[in-house]
Amino acid sequence: MSEPYGEEPEGLPCVLSEEVTELLMDKDLPGAVFGAIVAATVAINETRGEVPGSTASAKWPQQRRMPLGADGSLGIAEYVIVADADPPHIVLTRVQLY
C-alpha cells in the first residue's frame, strides 16, 4: 500500500537511556559529538532502526551498533529495537566515544 501524497512513512520513536541523557547534558561535551548523537537518533527514527552501516548482534538481533561521526570517527552508538512493545520504540542505550 502506498503512502498518501506528501506523507512519509512513520518511523519509530527513539528514546534515550539515562546514561545517554546524562552524556548529552554534560556541558563539556563537544558540539560535534552532541550533533552526531542527535543525527543518530534521527536516522534511527527515520529508518525504524535499519540504519545503513549498522550491525546487528548475532545473539540478539534487536541490538544494533552504528558509527558516530564521519566514518565512525567519534565513536559508536548502541541501540535496541523494541518492536513488540506497545507502542513499538527504539532505545539508544549507550554511546562509546573514542
Short mmCIF file of N, CA and C in Angstrom, two decimals:
data_model
loop_
_atom_site.label_atom_id
_atom_site.label_comp_id
_atom_site.label_asym_id
_atom_site.label_seq_id
_atom_site.Cartn_x
_atom_site.Cartn_y
_atom_site.Cartn_z
N MET A 1 0.85 -1.18 0.00
CA MET A 1 0.00 0.00 0.00
C MET A 1 0.89 1.23 0.00
N SER A 2 0.58 2.19 -0.80
CA SER A 2 1.39 3.40 -0.88
C SER A 2 0.94 4.42 0.15
N GLU A 3 1.86 5.31 0.48
CA GLU A 3 1.57 6.38 1.43
C GLU A 3 0.75 7.47 0.73
N PRO A 4 -0.13 8.15 1.47
CA PRO A 4 -0.85 9.28 0.89
C PRO A 4 0.14 10.31 0.37
N TYR A 5 -0.25 11.02 -0.67
CA TYR A 5 0.61 12.01 -1.29
C TYR A 5 1.15 12.99 -0.26
N GLY A 6 2.47 13.20 -0.29
CA GLY A 6 3.11 14.18 0.57
C GLY A 6 3.42 13.68 1.97
N GLU A 7 3.06 12.44 2.31
CA GLU A 7 3.33 11.93 3.64
C GLU A 7 4.41 10.87 3.59
N GLU A 8 5.30 10.93 4.56
CA GLU A 8 6.38 9.96 4.67
C GLU A 8 5.91 8.81 5.56
N PRO A 9 6.47 7.61 5.38
CA PRO A 9 6.13 6.53 6.29
C PRO A 9 6.59 6.90 7.71
N GLU A 10 5.82 6.47 8.69
CA GLU A 10 6.12 6.83 10.08
C GLU A 10 7.29 6.01 10.60
N GLY A 11 8.20 6.67 11.30
CA GLY A 11 9.33 5.99 11.92
C GLY A 11 8.94 5.46 13.29
N LEU A 12 9.94 5.01 14.03
CA LEU A 12 9.72 4.57 15.40
C LEU A 12 10.37 5.58 16.34
N PRO A 13 9.68 5.93 17.44
CA PRO A 13 10.29 6.85 18.38
C PRO A 13 11.61 6.29 18.90
N CYS A 14 12.59 7.16 19.05
CA CYS A 14 13.90 6.78 19.59
C CYS A 14 14.05 7.51 20.92
N VAL A 15 14.00 6.75 22.01
CA VAL A 15 14.15 7.33 23.34
C VAL A 15 15.57 7.10 23.85
N LEU A 16 16.00 7.92 24.78
CA LEU A 16 17.36 7.85 25.29
C LEU A 16 17.39 7.16 26.65
N SER A 17 18.40 6.33 26.85
CA SER A 17 18.62 5.75 28.17
C SER A 17 19.07 6.85 29.11
N GLU A 18 19.05 6.57 30.40
CA GLU A 18 19.51 7.54 31.39
C GLU A 18 20.98 7.89 31.15
N GLU A 19 21.78 6.89 30.80
CA GLU A 19 23.21 7.10 30.54
C GLU A 19 23.44 8.08 29.39
N VAL A 20 22.69 7.89 28.30
CA VAL A 20 22.84 8.77 27.14
C VAL A 20 22.31 10.17 27.45
N THR A 21 21.22 10.25 28.20
CA THR A 21 20.68 11.54 28.61
C THR A 21 21.71 12.33 29.41
N GLU A 22 22.36 11.65 30.36
CA GLU A 22 23.39 12.31 31.17
C GLU A 22 24.56 12.78 30.31
N LEU A 23 24.96 11.96 29.33
CA LEU A 23 26.04 12.36 28.43
C LEU A 23 25.67 13.62 27.67
N LEU A 24 24.45 13.68 27.14
CA LEU A 24 24.03 14.85 26.37
C LEU A 24 23.90 16.11 27.23
N MET A 25 23.70 15.95 28.52
CA MET A 25 23.57 17.10 29.42
C MET A 25 24.93 17.60 29.93
N ASP A 26 25.99 16.88 29.60
CA ASP A 26 27.33 17.27 30.04
C ASP A 26 27.75 18.55 29.31
N LYS A 27 27.97 19.61 30.06
CA LYS A 27 28.30 20.91 29.46
C LYS A 27 29.64 20.89 28.74
N ASP A 28 30.49 19.92 29.04
CA ASP A 28 31.80 19.82 28.39
C ASP A 28 31.79 18.93 27.14
N LEU A 29 30.63 18.40 26.80
CA LEU A 29 30.51 17.55 25.62
C LEU A 29 30.75 18.39 24.37
N PRO A 30 31.68 17.99 23.51
CA PRO A 30 31.92 18.76 22.28
C PRO A 30 30.66 18.82 21.40
N GLY A 31 30.47 19.95 20.75
CA GLY A 31 29.31 20.14 19.88
C GLY A 31 29.21 19.10 18.78
N ALA A 32 30.36 18.67 18.24
CA ALA A 32 30.35 17.67 17.17
C ALA A 32 29.79 16.34 17.67
N VAL A 33 30.09 15.99 18.91
CA VAL A 33 29.58 14.74 19.49
C VAL A 33 28.08 14.88 19.75
N PHE A 34 27.67 16.01 20.32
CA PHE A 34 26.25 16.26 20.55
C PHE A 34 25.48 16.14 19.24
N GLY A 35 25.96 16.81 18.21
CA GLY A 35 25.31 16.78 16.91
C GLY A 35 25.25 15.38 16.31
N ALA A 36 26.33 14.61 16.47
CA ALA A 36 26.36 13.25 15.92
C ALA A 36 25.35 12.35 16.63
N ILE A 37 25.18 12.54 17.94
CA ILE A 37 24.19 11.74 18.67
C ILE A 37 22.78 12.11 18.24
N VAL A 38 22.52 13.40 18.10
CA VAL A 38 21.19 13.84 17.63
C VAL A 38 20.93 13.30 16.23
N ALA A 39 21.93 13.39 15.35
CA ALA A 39 21.78 12.87 13.98
C ALA A 39 21.52 11.36 14.01
N ALA A 40 22.16 10.65 14.93
CA ALA A 40 21.94 9.20 15.05
C ALA A 40 20.50 8.91 15.44
N THR A 41 19.93 9.68 16.38
CA THR A 41 18.55 9.43 16.78
C THR A 41 17.58 9.69 15.62
N VAL A 42 17.88 10.70 14.82
CA VAL A 42 17.03 10.98 13.65
C VAL A 42 17.11 9.83 12.65
N ALA A 43 18.32 9.36 12.36
CA ALA A 43 18.49 8.25 11.42
C ALA A 43 17.82 6.99 11.93
N ILE A 44 17.95 6.73 13.22
CA ILE A 44 17.31 5.55 13.82
C ILE A 44 15.80 5.65 13.67
N ASN A 45 15.25 6.81 13.98
CA ASN A 45 13.80 7.02 13.87
C ASN A 45 13.32 6.84 12.44
N GLU A 46 13.97 7.53 11.51
CA GLU A 46 13.51 7.53 10.13
C GLU A 46 13.60 6.16 9.46
N THR A 47 14.56 5.35 9.88
CA THR A 47 14.75 4.03 9.25
C THR A 47 14.15 2.90 10.06
N ARG A 48 13.46 3.26 11.16
CA ARG A 48 12.88 2.27 12.07
C ARG A 48 13.95 1.31 12.59
N GLY A 49 15.16 1.84 12.77
CA GLY A 49 16.27 1.07 13.32
C GLY A 49 17.15 0.37 12.30
N GLU A 50 16.76 0.42 11.05
CA GLU A 50 17.54 -0.25 9.99
C GLU A 50 18.51 0.76 9.36
N VAL A 51 19.37 1.34 10.17
CA VAL A 51 20.30 2.38 9.72
C VAL A 51 21.37 1.76 8.82
N PRO A 52 21.58 2.30 7.62
CA PRO A 52 22.65 1.80 6.76
C PRO A 52 23.99 1.87 7.50
N GLY A 53 24.74 0.79 7.46
CA GLY A 53 26.03 0.74 8.14
C GLY A 53 25.95 0.22 9.57
N SER A 54 24.73 0.01 10.09
CA SER A 54 24.61 -0.53 11.44
C SER A 54 24.84 -2.04 11.40
N THR A 55 25.22 -2.58 12.53
CA THR A 55 25.43 -4.02 12.64
C THR A 55 24.54 -4.58 13.73
N ALA A 56 24.04 -5.78 13.52
CA ALA A 56 23.17 -6.43 14.50
C ALA A 56 23.97 -7.47 15.27
N SER A 57 23.58 -7.68 16.51
CA SER A 57 24.19 -8.71 17.34
C SER A 57 23.73 -10.08 16.85
N ALA A 58 24.67 -11.03 16.74
CA ALA A 58 24.32 -12.39 16.31
C ALA A 58 23.40 -13.07 17.32
N LYS A 59 23.61 -12.82 18.60
CA LYS A 59 22.81 -13.46 19.65
C LYS A 59 21.51 -12.73 19.93
N TRP A 60 21.48 -11.43 19.67
CA TRP A 60 20.31 -10.61 19.96
C TRP A 60 20.13 -9.62 18.83
N PRO A 61 19.45 -10.02 17.74
CA PRO A 61 19.37 -9.18 16.54
C PRO A 61 18.67 -7.84 16.74
N GLN A 62 17.94 -7.66 17.83
CA GLN A 62 17.30 -6.37 18.08
C GLN A 62 18.32 -5.33 18.52
N GLN A 63 19.48 -5.79 18.98
CA GLN A 63 20.53 -4.87 19.42
C GLN A 63 21.38 -4.50 18.21
N ARG A 64 21.60 -3.21 18.03
CA ARG A 64 22.36 -2.73 16.87
C ARG A 64 23.45 -1.77 17.34
N ARG A 65 24.45 -1.64 16.50
CA ARG A 65 25.52 -0.65 16.71
C ARG A 65 25.69 0.12 15.42
N MET A 66 25.99 1.41 15.57
CA MET A 66 26.22 2.24 14.39
C MET A 66 27.36 3.21 14.69
N PRO A 67 28.10 3.58 13.64
CA PRO A 67 29.20 4.53 13.84
C PRO A 67 28.67 5.94 14.08
N LEU A 68 29.41 6.70 14.88
CA LEU A 68 29.09 8.11 15.13
C LEU A 68 30.13 8.98 14.44
N GLY A 69 29.69 10.01 13.77
CA GLY A 69 30.60 10.91 13.08
C GLY A 69 31.01 10.34 11.73
N ALA A 70 31.78 11.12 11.01
CA ALA A 70 32.25 10.71 9.68
C ALA A 70 33.07 9.43 9.81
N ASP A 71 32.61 8.39 9.15
CA ASP A 71 33.29 7.09 9.16
C ASP A 71 33.53 6.55 10.57
N GLY A 72 32.67 6.90 11.51
CA GLY A 72 32.81 6.40 12.87
C GLY A 72 33.92 7.04 13.66
N SER A 73 34.35 8.22 13.24
CA SER A 73 35.50 8.87 13.87
C SER A 73 35.25 9.31 15.32
N LEU A 74 33.99 9.44 15.73
CA LEU A 74 33.70 9.89 17.08
C LEU A 74 33.39 8.76 18.06
N GLY A 75 32.95 7.64 17.53
CA GLY A 75 32.62 6.53 18.41
C GLY A 75 31.53 5.65 17.84
N ILE A 76 30.83 4.96 18.74
CA ILE A 76 29.78 4.02 18.37
C ILE A 76 28.55 4.27 19.22
N ALA A 77 27.38 4.20 18.61
CA ALA A 77 26.11 4.28 19.33
C ALA A 77 25.49 2.89 19.31
N GLU A 78 24.93 2.49 20.43
CA GLU A 78 24.29 1.18 20.55
C GLU A 78 22.81 1.42 20.85
N TYR A 79 21.94 0.69 20.18
CA TYR A 79 20.52 0.85 20.40
C TYR A 79 19.80 -0.48 20.29
N VAL A 80 18.58 -0.52 20.84
CA VAL A 80 17.77 -1.74 20.85
C VAL A 80 16.41 -1.41 20.24
N ILE A 81 16.00 -2.23 19.30
CA ILE A 81 14.68 -2.10 18.66
C ILE A 81 13.70 -2.91 19.50
N VAL A 82 12.70 -2.24 20.06
CA VAL A 82 11.70 -2.90 20.90
C VAL A 82 10.40 -2.94 20.11
N ALA A 83 10.39 -3.78 19.09
CA ALA A 83 9.27 -3.82 18.14
C ALA A 83 8.01 -4.44 18.74
N ASP A 84 8.15 -5.30 19.75
CA ASP A 84 6.99 -5.98 20.30
C ASP A 84 6.36 -5.23 21.49
N ALA A 85 6.88 -4.06 21.81
CA ALA A 85 6.30 -3.24 22.89
C ALA A 85 5.06 -2.52 22.37
N ASP A 86 4.28 -2.00 23.29
CA ASP A 86 3.11 -1.22 22.90
C ASP A 86 3.23 0.15 23.53
N PRO A 87 3.62 1.17 22.79
CA PRO A 87 3.89 1.18 21.36
C PRO A 87 5.33 0.77 21.06
N PRO A 88 5.56 0.29 19.85
CA PRO A 88 6.94 -0.05 19.44
C PRO A 88 7.83 1.19 19.52
N HIS A 89 9.08 0.98 19.91
CA HIS A 89 10.02 2.10 20.01
C HIS A 89 11.45 1.57 19.95
N ILE A 90 12.39 2.48 19.98
CA ILE A 90 13.81 2.15 19.96
C ILE A 90 14.47 2.90 21.10
N VAL A 91 15.40 2.23 21.78
CA VAL A 91 16.11 2.86 22.90
C VAL A 91 17.58 3.00 22.52
N LEU A 92 18.08 4.24 22.53
CA LEU A 92 19.51 4.48 22.36
C LEU A 92 20.12 4.21 23.74
N THR A 93 20.76 3.05 23.87
CA THR A 93 21.18 2.56 25.18
C THR A 93 22.53 3.05 25.64
N ARG A 94 23.45 3.25 24.69
CA ARG A 94 24.82 3.58 25.08
C ARG A 94 25.55 4.27 23.96
N VAL A 95 26.48 5.14 24.33
CA VAL A 95 27.37 5.78 23.35
C VAL A 95 28.79 5.57 23.85
N GLN A 96 29.60 4.96 23.02
CA GLN A 96 31.02 4.75 23.33
C GLN A 96 31.83 5.72 22.50
N LEU A 97 32.46 6.70 23.15
CA LEU A 97 33.23 7.71 22.44
C LEU A 97 34.68 7.28 22.35
N TYR A 98 35.35 7.71 21.28
CA TYR A 98 36.77 7.42 21.11
C TYR A 98 37.58 8.55 21.66
#
